[in-house]
Amino acid sequence: MNLRLRRPLHLASLGAFIIAVALLSHSYDGIRHDGTLYWGQLLLRQGVHQLAADPFFLGGSQDSYSLFSLLLGPLVAALPFAWTVPCIILASLGCSALAVFTLLHRMLGGKPLVAALGLLAVMCVSPLYGGLRLFGYTEPFLTARTLAEPLLLWSLVPLAGGRLVRATLLQLAALAFHPLMALPALVVTWLMACARNPRWLLLLAVPLLALASAATSPVPWRHRLLDTFDPDWWALVSQANVQVVLGNWRLADWATIAIDAALIASVMLKLPRAAPRQMLGSLLLAMAGLMTTALVATDLLHWVLPTQLQPWRVLWLVHLLAVGLAPWLVWQLWRPGGLSRMASALVVLALACSHVGSASGAAVLAAWLLCEWAAWRRLAASTGLVRLVVTACLLAAIGLGAANLALEIERLHWHPTPTLTASMAARVFAEPVIAFALVLSLAALSARTALTAAAVAVSSLALLVFAAWHWDQRDALSRAIESTPTERPFQAQIPIHASVFWPDHLHATWGLLHRISHYERQQGAGMVFHRATAEIIGPRRDAYRRIREEKESCEAGVWMSSGTAQDLAACQTPSNEKLRELCSGRERPDFLVFGTPAARPLQAVATWDLGGQRLHLYRCSQFAGTGTDGQRAE
């Protein structure tokens, strides 16, 4: 690029800005998403033995396939969880960021500014990959992925240099924490080994012989290799674990996959060094093979083992590398001018579509590839047309970014944080259009004079201090869950082996109450791995169906009527009518906890004040057989 930052102060200023954006876009707001499930595994390992009877653990859990809780359990038991976990997440984020910068720096010819822009893209462009935008990389909550991802990203550094043994050792270490994330990286390494020496293809004989043995003789592990989902189990998995079935994915998901693949292919054709090109080519080949395996084995054959291995998770590597390499590709396409410059602008727009999850990315991708093909054929375009297309693409990208930012600000209205102003500022700085405009402006100013360089350094440092100060966004309930309180809520009222229904608060039921959760959607995560879990969760999912539908209807009504965050929170408390249906049925909890009291005339068994919020405890027997009007309390 024309901006050449040779002075350490210039690079340090931009580094501080990028670190600040990384912190702002990965703020810590407590245990959530899959972090809840791993939190439960740590609690069970620490001695909260009653959780062993929870539906998530009763049929078997993912803890059997990872060293996560075995290694972290003693650490979390010895040190305060409320500080240990944020430190682990920060360390993981830092290691991942350094690995990405090092990888891009070596792949792209030792250009620090280009590598820094690639790192900025990885940190602020949406990390969500795969179907339904449920999973991402560099997640700001603790899971086994938190430990595996830095190892796998660092494994790409020697892999891009052709050093396969070092890469394999790091990938095997990651395999011990999260096999599903490490498997695609191992496949890429194996493909690179096969390209060097075709005898590595003989490794294919191992699974083929295992399958042949299982098919022809009654070996003990026959069912692990050959079993398919029976109709009942498949019906539950395909409805609850929707992301593992590619037929459930949306057009926008496939558009993002196509854009990522095109980005990597285009970069691969333009890189000067052979080893990085070979790694990217192997990644594309691994993606094609693993996605085909997922489609055939899961969607067509309903084959258990490949479905559980989730080969589509190769997309996390594809998406991360595509996003990180995109700034370099944009510059390479921009320099020649003409149709190539139009293709550069369309790449930016395609990334913007991918960031917001728009299906329009498919059309933008087609236009980009057409322009790049025309540029390769040395076709000409008028200067006016090029300017028009470039301007339109940039305006469209800005529009998508503005719409996405408005949506993020709107979400803060419904789910306010402890420091709302800081959270809004974080959303602004972390929006890719704004982040890239600022970093390029800072780079230009920093390269001009000593005074502007000093001003840039002070501004970047101030943003970094602001981001570090406001990185922790936990509310009072989140802090209480992660701490060791002197007295836990409702301990005298809820017997130790009783089950509790606390809507959308699985982490609090486990971590704060230390009680079994009767049903929460997240507990069904293990249904794809254990049929016993599906047999437990399936009937309970049906029992709570009407409550779930009522909640969704209530939330839609609040949004349409421009209600308040309190109105939205009240939707978590079901009507007395729905609670009577639940508590009169066969699948019912022993106790219920709500943040908003149930409708009169029923009175809570006990209440508990926690961080300005009052929790209300009910027995399910209070609702069974009672006639109510189903109205909500004021």
CSV table of N, CA, C and O in Angstrom, one decimal, residues 450-499:
chain,number,residue,atom,x,y,z
A,450,ALA,N,5.3,14.8,12.6
A,450,ALA,CA,5.5,14.3,13.9
A,450,ALA,C,4.3,14.7,14.8
A,450,ALA,O,3.9,13.9,15.7
A,451,LEU,N,3.8,15.9,14.6
A,451,LEU,CA,2.7,16.3,15.4
A,451,LEU,C,1.4,15.5,15.2
A,451,LEU,O,0.8,15.1,16.2
A,452,THR,N,1.1,15.2,14.0
A,452,THR,CA,-0.1,14.4,13.7
A,452,THR,C,0.1,13.0,14.2
A,452,THR,O,-0.8,12.3,14.7
A,453,ALA,N,1.4,12.5,14.1
A,453,ALA,CA,1.7,11.1,14.6
A,453,ALA,C,1.5,11.1,16.1
A,453,ALA,O,0.9,10.1,16.6
A,454,ALA,N,1.9,12.1,16.8
A,454,ALA,CA,1.7,12.1,18.3
A,454,ALA,C,0.2,12.2,18.6
A,454,ALA,O,-0.3,11.6,19.5
A,455,ALA,N,-0.6,13.0,17.8
A,455,ALA,CA,-2.0,13.1,18.1
A,455,ALA,C,-2.7,11.8,17.8
A,455,ALA,O,-3.6,11.4,18.6
A,456,VAL,N,-2.3,11.1,16.8
A,456,VAL,CA,-2.9,9.7,16.5
A,456,VAL,C,-2.5,8.8,17.7
A,456,VAL,O,-3.4,8.0,18.1
A,457,ALA,N,-1.3,8.8,18.2
A,457,ALA,CA,-0.9,7.9,19.2
A,457,ALA,C,-1.7,8.2,20.5
A,457,ALA,O,-2.2,7.3,21.2
A,458,VAL,N,-1.9,9.5,20.8
A,458,VAL,CA,-2.7,9.8,22.0
A,458,VAL,C,-4.2,9.4,21.9
A,458,VAL,O,-4.8,8.8,22.8
A,459,SER,N,-4.7,9.6,20.7
A,459,SER,CA,-6.1,9.2,20.4
A,459,SER,C,-6.3,7.7,20.5
A,459,SER,O,-7.3,7.2,21.1
A,460,SER,N,-5.4,6.9,19.9
A,460,SER,CA,-5.5,5.5,19.9
A,460,SER,C,-5.3,4.9,21.4
A,460,SER,O,-6.0,4.0,21.8
A,461,LEU,N,-4.4,5.5,22.1
A,461,LEU,CA,-4.2,5.1,23.5
A,461,LEU,C,-5.4,5.4,24.3
A,461,LEU,O,-5.8,4.6,25.2
A,462,ALA,N,-6.1,6.6,24.1
A,462,ALA,CA,-7.3,6.9,24.8
A,462,ALA,C,-8.4,5.9,24.5
A,462,ALA,O,-9.1,5.5,25.4
A,463,LEU,N,-8.5,5.5,23.2
A,463,LEU,CA,-9.6,4.6,22.9
A,463,LEU,C,-9.3,3.2,23.5
A,463,LEU,O,-10.2,2.5,23.9
A,464,LEU,N,-8.0,2.8,23.6
A,464,LEU,CA,-7.6,1.6,24.2
A,464,LEU,C,-7.9,1.6,25.7
A,464,LEU,O,-8.5,0.6,26.2
A,465,VAL,N,-7.7,2.7,26.3
A,465,VAL,CA,-8.0,2.7,27.8
A,465,VAL,C,-9.5,2.7,28.0
A,465,VAL,O,-10.0,2.0,28.9
A,466,PHE,N,-10.3,3.4,27.1
A,466,PHE,CA,-11.7,3.3,27.2
A,466,PHE,C,-12.2,1.9,27.0
A,466,PHE,O,-13.1,1.4,27.7
A,467,ALA,N,-11.7,1.2,26.0
A,467,ALA,CA,-12.1,-0.2,25.7
A,467,ALA,C,-11.8,-1.1,26.8
A,467,ALA,O,-12.6,-2.0,27.1
A,468,ALA,N,-10.6,-1.0,27.4
A,468,ALA,CA,-10.2,-1.9,28.5
A,468,ALA,C,-11.1,-1.6,29.7
A,468,ALA,O,-11.5,-2.6,30.4
A,469,TRP,N,-11.4,-0.4,29.9
A,469,TRP,CA,-12.2,0.0,31.1
A,469,TRP,C,-13.6,-0.5,31.0
A,469,TRP,O,-14.2,-0.9,32.0
A,470,HIS,N,-14.1,-0.6,29.8
A,470,HIS,CA,-15.5,-1.0,29.6
A,470,HIS,C,-15.7,-2.4,29.0
A,470,HIS,O,-16.8,-2.7,28.6
A,471,TRP,N,-14.6,-3.1,29.0
A,471,TRP,CA,-14.7,-4.5,28.4
A,471,TRP,C,-15.6,-5.4,29.2
A,471,TRP,O,-16.4,-6.2,28.6
A,472,ASP,N,-15.6,-5.2,30.5
A,472,ASP,CA,-16.4,-6.1,31.4
A,472,ASP,C,-17.8,-5.4,31.4
A,472,ASP,O,-18.0,-4.4,32.0
A,473,GLN,N,-18.8,-6.1,30.8
A,473,GLN,CA,-20.2,-5.6,30.8
A,473,GLN,C,-21.1,-6.4,31.6
A,473,GLN,O,-22.3,-6.4,31.3
A,474,ARG,N,-20.7,-7.2,32.6
A,474,ARG,CA,-21.6,-8.0,33.3
A,474,ARG,C,-22.5,-7.2,34.2
A,474,ARG,O,-22.1,-6.2,34.8
A,475,ASP,N,-23.7,-7.7,34.3
A,475,ASP,CA,-24.7,-7.0,35.2
A,475,ASP,C,-24.6,-7.7,36.6
A,475,ASP,O,-23.8,-8.6,36.8
A,476,ALA,N,-25.5,-7.3,37.5
A,476,ALA,CA,-25.4,-7.8,38.9
A,476,ALA,C,-25.7,-9.3,38.9
A,476,ALA,O,-25.1,-10.0,39.7
A,477,LEU,N,-26.7,-9.7,38.1
A,477,LEU,CA,-27.0,-11.2,38.1
A,477,LEU,C,-25.8,-12.0,37.6
A,477,LEU,O,-25.5,-13.0,38.2
A,478,SER,N,-25.2,-11.5,36.5
A,478,SER,CA,-24.0,-12.3,36.0
A,478,SER,C,-22.9,-12.3,37.0
A,478,SER,O,-22.3,-13.4,37.1
A,479,ARG,N,-22.7,-11.3,37.7
A,479,ARG,CA,-21.6,-11.3,38.7
A,479,ARG,C,-21.9,-12.2,39.8
A,479,ARG,O,-21.1,-12.9,40.4
A,480,ALA,N,-23.2,-12.2,40.2
A,480,ALA,CA,-23.6,-13.1,41.3
A,480,ALA,C,-23.5,-14.6,40.9
A,480,ALA,O,-23.1,-15.4,41.7
A,481,ILE,N,-23.8,-14.9,39.6
A,481,ILE,CA,-23.7,-16.3,39.2
A,481,ILE,C,-22.2,-16.7,39.2
A,481,ILE,O,-21.9,-17.9,39.6
A,482,GLU,N,-21.3,-15.9,38.9
A,482,GLU,CA,-19.9,-16.2,38.8
A,482,GLU,C,-19.1,-16.1,40.1
A,482,GLU,O,-18.0,-16.5,40.2
A,483,SER,N,-19.8,-15.5,41.1
A,483,SER,CA,-19.1,-15.4,42.4
A,483,SER,C,-19.5,-16.5,43.3
A,483,SER,O,-20.3,-17.4,42.9
A,484,THR,N,-19.0,-16.5,44.5
A,484,THR,CA,-19.4,-17.5,45.5
A,484,THR,C,-20.1,-16.8,46.6
A,484,THR,O,-19.5,-16.3,47.6
A,485,PRO,N,-21.4,-16.7,46.5
A,485,PRO,CA,-22.2,-15.9,47.5
A,485,PRO,C,-22.2,-16.5,48.9
A,485,PRO,O,-22.1,-17.7,49.0
A,486,THR,N,-22.4,-15.7,49.9
A,486,THR,CA,-22.4,-16.2,51.3
A,486,THR,C,-23.7,-17.0,51.5
A,486,THR,O,-23.8,-17.9,52.3
A,487,GLU,N,-24.8,-16.7,50.7
A,487,GLU,CA,-26.0,-17.4,50.8
A,487,GLU,C,-26.7,-17.4,49.4
A,487,GLU,O,-26.8,-16.4,48.8
A,488,ARG,N,-27.1,-18.6,49.0
A,488,ARG,CA,-27.7,-18.7,47.7
A,488,ARG,C,-29.2,-18.6,47.8
A,488,ARG,O,-29.8,-19.0,48.8
A,489,PRO,N,-29.8,-18.0,46.8
A,489,PRO,CA,-31.3,-17.8,46.8
A,489,PRO,C,-32.1,-19.1,47.0
A,489,PRO,O,-31.7,-20.1,46.4
A,490,PHE,N,-33.1,-19.1,47.8
A,490,PHE,CA,-34.1,-20.1,47.9
A,490,PHE,C,-33.6,-21.5,48.3
A,490,PHE,O,-34.1,-22.5,48.0
A,491,GLN,N,-32.4,-21.5,49.0
A,491,GLN,CA,-31.9,-22.8,49.4
A,491,GLN,C,-32.8,-23.5,50.4
A,491,GLN,O,-32.8,-24.7,50.5
A,492,ALA,N,-33.5,-22.7,51.3
A,492,ALA,CA,-34.3,-23.4,52.3
A,492,ALA,C,-35.6,-23.9,51.7
A,492,ALA,O,-36.2,-24.8,52.2
A,493,GLN,N,-36.0,-23.3,50.6
A,493,GLN,CA,-37.3,-23.6,50.0
A,493,GLN,C,-37.2,-24.8,48.9
A,493,GLN,O,-38.1,-25.5,48.7
A,494,ILE,N,-36.1,-24.8,48.2
A,494,ILE,CA,-35.9,-25.8,47.1
A,494,ILE,C,-35.1,-27.0,47.6
A,494,ILE,O,-33.9,-26.8,47.8
A,495,PRO,N,-35.6,-28.2,47.7
A,495,PRO,CA,-34.8,-29.3,48.1
A,495,PRO,C,-33.6,-29.5,47.1
A,495,PRO,O,-33.8,-29.1,45.9
A,496,ILE,N,-32.6,-30.1,47.5
A,496,ILE,CA,-31.4,-30.2,46.7
A,496,ILE,C,-31.5,-30.9,45.4
A,496,ILE,O,-30.9,-30.6,44.4
A,497,HIS,N,-32.4,-31.9,45.3
A,497,HIS,CA,-32.6,-32.7,44.1
A,497,HIS,C,-33.9,-32.3,43.4
A,497,HIS,O,-34.3,-33.0,42.4
A,498,ALA,N,-34.5,-31.2,43.8
A,498,ALA,CA,-35.7,-30.7,43.1
A,498,ALA,C,-35.3,-30.0,41.7
A,498,ALA,O,-34.2,-29.5,41.5
A,499,SER,N,-36.3,-30.0,40.8
A,499,SER,CA,-36.0,-29.4,39.5
A,499,SER,C,-36.7,-28.0,39.4
A,499,SER,O,-37.7,-27.8,40.1
